[in-house]
């Protein structure tokens, strides 16, 4: 370890061993920790020209595995596995990393709040600035008048002395001259002090003025760019509208509007549609974002990178012909598919093995009666743009949003709502065939987005240590528990058990407000294990975008690609969520997919929409004579998932589903950190929004104070040379995921036992 280190303890540099790959193992690298960034080089000479990799500590997890190993993970996007030469060196690095992370958080988040950004400069500051400078200027003018007065008196006394003939007369005037000189000196010193005060105030106020000017200039530039972009898009839309005239294009209104006239996903039979084939790479990918999930990109060869690029974008075209329209030979499609909508009769006639059609879950009688309504949403008028215009380019979790734009559910409850259609997993657990099981798993992942079509409100950001339990074993057959395990980055961990299956996930996200739309990029991996077969599936969520932030009706779109991988036998399902296009002939909110085995042979084809219904058809024959795209021949299509209608009056209840309505229902015996007990969220649900906003601010202040206290304790411990441990979750613990190799919070398995004993001694008092 080199001794070339920075004086500041949070800046550090030296040699560490970094894991590269299985062939090369750990390699010695030169690491530099500076300004909250950890960078590494092959040697010290490379610092001048080549950086091999960098990780931002502001959103990173730092933990140790053994006496010498340090693992640093940035929300699953980058992971460094490092080894020090000794335990002492490891502890020095951990201390420096924790201090650097704390400094990085302060720099990136000066407001210290999980929902706080730099406030808009107060225009009254200009008036206060002018008043302060004017007062100091008046003091200087007063001193100037006194200097002139006493200077004139001193000059007069000196003139009189010069005009006297006898020294005795001049001596009598010396006392007067000394008095005049003393007063002149006093007023001169006062003038010097006043000038100094004016200079100090002016310098301070100029910095503040520069801050205001820079802020206004930045906002103006962003607004100008946004208006320019909107103008270009309007011209483009007008041009496309003129071109589409006479082409018989279907009329479409804004997504989610009452005037839209979209083709129905169930009735419209397109002549052809394309499905994206699974990627050959084993890693999870998201092709519509700029996020790379490979932590060892700098160590790969260029040949491997080029092969990965060539493997992207492989597709197969599915052709669905109607009766009495000629044979498929007359079409140009590459994939033939017999789309017969009466799936049950076709399966009996053909004798094929078909999926069990999706049905509503059975609800046993005699169980607990849960609420069916919540208080209606008050009619408060508030301009979203007035809040969001100052947050362009900033993270969603740091935008100060009043409850007027929220819904009375926390993010932990919103994650639990994804199990609205957990019956898909129940059907999957009953499947003997792994490919067929994967079809139902895919249906479940798609169903999680069905509630977003009408939900443009923002859930409450959970406080650190906040939890949520949902035990629906008696009626729905599953129970779930979630905890907010991290504040920077905001991360929630969830563990759910059902009939023959177990699912856990860690959810965090990257989000940016771009002026006209808001983009949410989920991070973290979801795991699903079936007890009977041992099949272990993982996947990542796709990107969600909220449009029309400035003007028009808000609407949500989900788009991107998702890989669902079976780590036991190599099966994979590749789903493509098509982005909405105003002038496209494609079905809106379309989702297509292919289930393939580890050799890449297609087994099932999926098609439908994420807001209504999904169907699957078994591939019975593959024709690869066409080198461009394979040709699939499928059996009958079967419904694998269909959205249930919303309860009556849901438009007055935040467009909640039947499950969502019950999520915040008061319940006895829950932990004191449960989201149901959060006072601001409860006040909002009951229609007391002004009180809710006040309570929300008080909760954030309390959380901010607790975080500052932890940081101070950590800093004091580091000065004493003691081991630093940041916040530790109560019900989850950080471990290395044996499947993905990335750090993940794992459920300890103690919550339900503590609930049975009513033992909440480990729960911190996070609410008021």
PDB file of C-alpha atoms in Angstrom, residues 410-545:
ATOM      1  CA  UNK A 410     -46.575   4.498   0.382  1.00  0.00           C
ATOM      2  CA  UNK A 411     -44.121   3.019  -2.104  1.00  0.00           C
ATOM      3  CA  UNK A 412     -44.019  -0.119   0.066  1.00  0.00           C
ATOM      4  CA  UNK A 413     -47.777  -0.532  -0.389  1.00  0.00           C
ATOM      5  CA  UNK A 414     -47.450   0.183  -4.101  1.00  0.00           C
ATOM      6  CA  UNK A 415     -44.959  -2.684  -4.371  1.00  0.00           C
ATOM      7  CA  UNK A 416     -47.427  -4.939  -2.549  1.00  0.00           C
ATOM      8  CA  UNK A 417     -50.093  -3.966  -5.080  1.00  0.00           C
ATOM      9  CA  UNK A 418     -48.074  -5.820  -7.721  1.00  0.00           C
ATOM     10  CA  UNK A 419     -49.567  -9.025  -6.269  1.00  0.00           C
ATOM     11  CA  UNK A 420     -53.057  -8.030  -7.456  1.00  0.00           C
ATOM     12  CA  UNK A 421     -52.791 -10.941  -9.892  1.00  0.00           C
ATOM     13  CA  UNK A 422     -50.796 -13.384  -7.763  1.00  0.00           C
ATOM     14  CA  UNK A 423     -53.136 -16.092  -9.046  1.00  0.00           C
ATOM     15  CA  UNK A 424     -50.861 -16.154 -12.111  1.00  0.00           C
ATOM     16  CA  UNK A 425     -48.129 -17.483  -9.822  1.00  0.00           C
ATOM     17  CA  UNK A 426     -50.511 -20.012  -8.296  1.00  0.00           C
ATOM     18  CA  UNK A 427     -51.191 -21.402 -11.779  1.00  0.00           C
ATOM     19  CA  UNK A 428     -47.474 -21.364 -12.520  1.00  0.00           C
ATOM     20  CA  UNK A 429     -46.757 -23.374  -9.373  1.00  0.00           C
ATOM     21  CA  UNK A 430     -49.117 -26.099 -10.607  1.00  0.00           C
ATOM     22  CA  UNK A 431     -47.313 -26.466 -13.966  1.00  0.00           C
ATOM     23  CA  UNK A 432     -45.128 -29.485 -14.615  1.00  0.00           C
ATOM     24  CA  UNK A 433     -43.515 -28.075 -17.752  1.00  0.00           C
ATOM     25  CA  UNK A 434     -40.946 -25.323 -17.048  1.00  0.00           C
ATOM     26  CA  UNK A 435     -41.627 -23.462 -20.315  1.00  0.00           C
ATOM     27  CA  UNK A 436     -45.352 -23.370 -19.562  1.00  0.00           C
ATOM     28  CA  UNK A 437     -44.565 -22.215 -16.044  1.00  0.00           C
ATOM     29  CA  UNK A 438     -42.467 -19.400 -17.463  1.00  0.00           C
ATOM     30  CA  UNK A 439     -45.453 -18.262 -19.541  1.00  0.00           C
ATOM     31  CA  UNK A 440     -47.489 -17.687 -16.366  1.00  0.00           C
ATOM     32  CA  UNK A 441     -44.536 -15.970 -14.682  1.00  0.00           C
ATOM     33  CA  UNK A 442     -44.349 -13.614 -17.653  1.00  0.00           C
ATOM     34  CA  UNK A 443     -48.058 -12.922 -17.332  1.00  0.00           C
ATOM     35  CA  UNK A 444     -47.529 -11.988 -13.683  1.00  0.00           C
ATOM     36  CA  UNK A 445     -44.723  -9.550 -14.482  1.00  0.00           C
ATOM     37  CA  UNK A 446     -46.895  -7.869 -17.120  1.00  0.00           C
ATOM     38  CA  UNK A 447     -49.939  -7.674 -14.844  1.00  0.00           C
ATOM     39  CA  UNK A 448     -47.965  -5.498 -12.397  1.00  0.00           C
ATOM     40  CA  UNK A 449     -48.200  -2.627 -14.887  1.00  0.00           C
ATOM     41  CA  UNK A 450     -51.959  -2.825 -15.428  1.00  0.00           C
ATOM     42  CA  UNK A 451     -52.666  -0.485 -12.504  1.00  0.00           C
ATOM     43  CA  UNK A 452     -50.417   2.271 -13.918  1.00  0.00           C
ATOM     44  CA  UNK A 453     -52.715   3.150 -16.835  1.00  0.00           C
ATOM     45  CA  UNK A 454     -54.921   5.433 -14.701  1.00  0.00           C
ATOM     46  CA  UNK A 455     -52.533   6.100 -11.801  1.00  0.00           C
ATOM     47  CA  UNK A 456     -50.616   9.340 -12.376  1.00  0.00           C
ATOM     48  CA  UNK A 457     -50.308  10.198  -8.685  1.00  0.00           C
ATOM     49  CA  UNK A 458     -47.132   9.735  -6.680  1.00  0.00           C
ATOM     50  CA  UNK A 459     -46.923   7.331  -3.712  1.00  0.00           C
ATOM     51  CA  UNK A 460     -45.396   8.564  -0.459  1.00  0.00           C
ATOM     52  CA  UNK A 461     -41.644   8.089  -0.173  1.00  0.00           C
ATOM     53  CA  UNK A 462     -41.151   5.709   2.793  1.00  0.00           C
ATOM     54  CA  UNK A 463     -39.148   6.916   5.758  1.00  0.00           C
ATOM     55  CA  UNK A 464     -35.976   5.030   6.601  1.00  0.00           C
ATOM     56  CA  UNK A 465     -37.026   1.998   8.656  1.00  0.00           C
ATOM     57  CA  UNK A 466     -40.674   2.205   7.577  1.00  0.00           C
ATOM     58  CA  UNK A 467     -42.310  -1.204   7.056  1.00  0.00           C
ATOM     59  CA  UNK A 468     -45.477  -2.653   5.599  1.00  0.00           C
ATOM     60  CA  UNK A 469     -47.074  -6.059   6.074  1.00  0.00           C
ATOM     61  CA  UNK A 470     -49.953  -7.528   4.104  1.00  0.00           C
ATOM     62  CA  UNK A 471     -51.261 -10.926   5.193  1.00  0.00           C
ATOM     63  CA  UNK A 472     -53.866 -12.163   2.706  1.00  0.00           C
ATOM     64  CA  UNK A 473     -53.323 -15.858   3.336  1.00  0.00           C
ATOM     65  CA  UNK A 474     -56.953 -16.405   4.288  1.00  0.00           C
ATOM     66  CA  UNK A 475     -58.452 -15.135   1.028  1.00  0.00           C
ATOM     67  CA  UNK A 476     -55.724 -14.675  -1.598  1.00  0.00           C
ATOM     68  CA  UNK A 477     -53.195 -17.232  -0.388  1.00  0.00           C
ATOM     69  CA  UNK A 478     -50.151 -15.009   0.080  1.00  0.00           C
ATOM     70  CA  UNK A 479     -48.521 -12.688   2.609  1.00  0.00           C
ATOM     71  CA  UNK A 480     -45.940  -9.999   2.034  1.00  0.00           C
ATOM     72  CA  UNK A 481     -43.568  -7.869   4.083  1.00  0.00           C
ATOM     73  CA  UNK A 482     -41.491  -4.855   2.984  1.00  0.00           C
ATOM     74  CA  UNK A 483     -39.037  -2.463   4.632  1.00  0.00           C
ATOM     75  CA  UNK A 484     -37.301   0.737   3.568  1.00  0.00           C
ATOM     76  CA  UNK A 485     -33.711  -0.403   4.048  1.00  0.00           C
ATOM     77  CA  UNK A 486     -31.735   2.568   2.718  1.00  0.00           C
ATOM     78  CA  UNK A 487     -32.038   6.344   2.465  1.00  0.00           C
ATOM     79  CA  UNK A 488     -29.212   7.026  -0.023  1.00  0.00           C
ATOM     80  CA  UNK A 489     -30.131   5.590  -2.439  1.00  0.00           C
ATOM     81  CA  UNK A 490     -33.813   5.155  -1.468  1.00  0.00           C
ATOM     82  CA  UNK A 491     -34.238   1.372  -1.470  1.00  0.00           C
ATOM     83  CA  UNK A 492     -37.079  -0.937  -0.434  1.00  0.00           C
ATOM     84  CA  UNK A 493     -36.797  -4.696   0.117  1.00  0.00           C
ATOM     85  CA  UNK A 494     -39.776  -7.052  -0.051  1.00  0.00           C
ATOM     86  CA  UNK A 495     -40.375 -10.720   0.746  1.00  0.00           C
ATOM     87  CA  UNK A 496     -43.588 -12.552  -0.233  1.00  0.00           C
ATOM     88  CA  UNK A 497     -44.753 -16.135   0.307  1.00  0.00           C
ATOM     89  CA  UNK A 498     -47.577 -17.790  -1.620  1.00  0.00           C
ATOM     90  CA  UNK A 499     -49.009 -21.204  -2.475  1.00  0.00           C
ATOM     91  CA  UNK A 500     -45.913 -23.100  -3.593  1.00  0.00           C
ATOM     92  CA  UNK A 501     -43.849 -20.034  -4.435  1.00  0.00           C
ATOM     93  CA  UNK A 502     -41.643 -17.430  -2.776  1.00  0.00           C
ATOM     94  CA  UNK A 503     -40.706 -14.048  -4.228  1.00  0.00           C
ATOM     95  CA  UNK A 504     -38.332 -11.345  -3.044  1.00  0.00           C
ATOM     96  CA  UNK A 505     -37.097  -8.159  -4.620  1.00  0.00           C
ATOM     97  CA  UNK A 506     -35.049  -5.055  -3.911  1.00  0.00           C
ATOM     98  CA  UNK A 507     -36.483  -1.924  -5.488  1.00  0.00           C
ATOM     99  CA  UNK A 508     -34.711   1.334  -6.145  1.00  0.00           C
ATOM    100  CA  UNK A 509     -34.946   3.606  -9.134  1.00  0.00           C
ATOM    101  CA  UNK A 510     -33.301   6.323 -11.138  1.00  0.00           C
ATOM    102  CA  UNK A 511     -35.630   9.143 -12.146  1.00  0.00           C
ATOM    103  CA  UNK A 512     -35.324  12.430 -13.964  1.00  0.00           C
ATOM    104  CA  UNK A 513     -37.775  15.181 -14.774  1.00  0.00           C
ATOM    105  CA  UNK A 514     -37.168  16.394 -18.331  1.00  0.00           C
ATOM    106  CA  UNK A 515     -39.714  19.199 -18.494  1.00  0.00           C
ATOM    107  CA  UNK A 516     -42.370  17.640 -20.717  1.00  0.00           C
ATOM    108  CA  UNK A 517     -42.128  14.138 -19.291  1.00  0.00           C
ATOM    109  CA  UNK A 518     -40.998  12.286 -16.189  1.00  0.00           C
ATOM    110  CA  UNK A 519     -38.974   9.092 -16.641  1.00  0.00           C
ATOM    111  CA  UNK A 520     -38.632   6.389 -13.984  1.00  0.00           C
ATOM    112  CA  UNK A 521     -35.969   3.715 -14.493  1.00  0.00           C
ATOM    113  CA  UNK A 522     -36.344   0.871 -11.957  1.00  0.00           C
ATOM    114  CA  UNK A 523     -33.174  -0.754 -10.649  1.00  0.00           C
ATOM    115  CA  UNK A 524     -32.752  -3.928  -8.680  1.00  0.00           C
ATOM    116  CA  UNK A 525     -33.655  -7.533  -9.472  1.00  0.00           C
ATOM    117  CA  UNK A 526     -36.766  -9.541  -8.583  1.00  0.00           C
ATOM    118  CA  UNK A 527     -36.401 -13.222  -7.601  1.00  0.00           C
ATOM    119  CA  UNK A 528     -39.070 -15.931  -7.768  1.00  0.00           C
ATOM    120  CA  UNK A 529     -38.617 -19.546  -6.629  1.00  0.00           C
ATOM    121  CA  UNK A 530     -41.111 -22.398  -6.943  1.00  0.00           C
ATOM    122  CA  UNK A 531     -40.778 -24.899  -4.123  1.00  0.00           C
ATOM    123  CA  UNK A 532     -41.896 -28.001  -6.045  1.00  0.00           C
ATOM    124  CA  UNK A 533     -39.733 -27.646  -9.154  1.00  0.00           C
ATOM    125  CA  UNK A 534     -36.920 -25.568  -7.689  1.00  0.00           C
ATOM    126  CA  UNK A 535     -37.082 -23.223 -10.689  1.00  0.00           C
ATOM    127  CA  UNK A 536     -35.495 -19.876  -9.824  1.00  0.00           C
ATOM    128  CA  UNK A 537     -36.477 -16.897 -11.993  1.00  0.00           C
ATOM    129  CA  UNK A 538     -35.067 -13.355 -12.025  1.00  0.00           C
ATOM    130  CA  UNK A 539     -35.985 -10.215 -13.976  1.00  0.00           C
ATOM    131  CA  UNK A 540     -35.725  -6.429 -14.024  1.00  0.00           C
ATOM    132  CA  UNK A 541     -38.593  -4.004 -14.516  1.00  0.00           C
ATOM    133  CA  UNK A 542     -38.942  -1.821 -17.613  1.00  0.00           C
ATOM    134  CA  UNK A 543     -38.983   1.965 -17.828  1.00  0.00           C
ATOM    135  CA  UNK A 544     -42.098   3.991 -16.967  1.00  0.00           C
ATOM    136  CA  UNK A 545     -42.680   7.467 -18.436  1.00  0.00           C
TER     137      UNK A 545
END
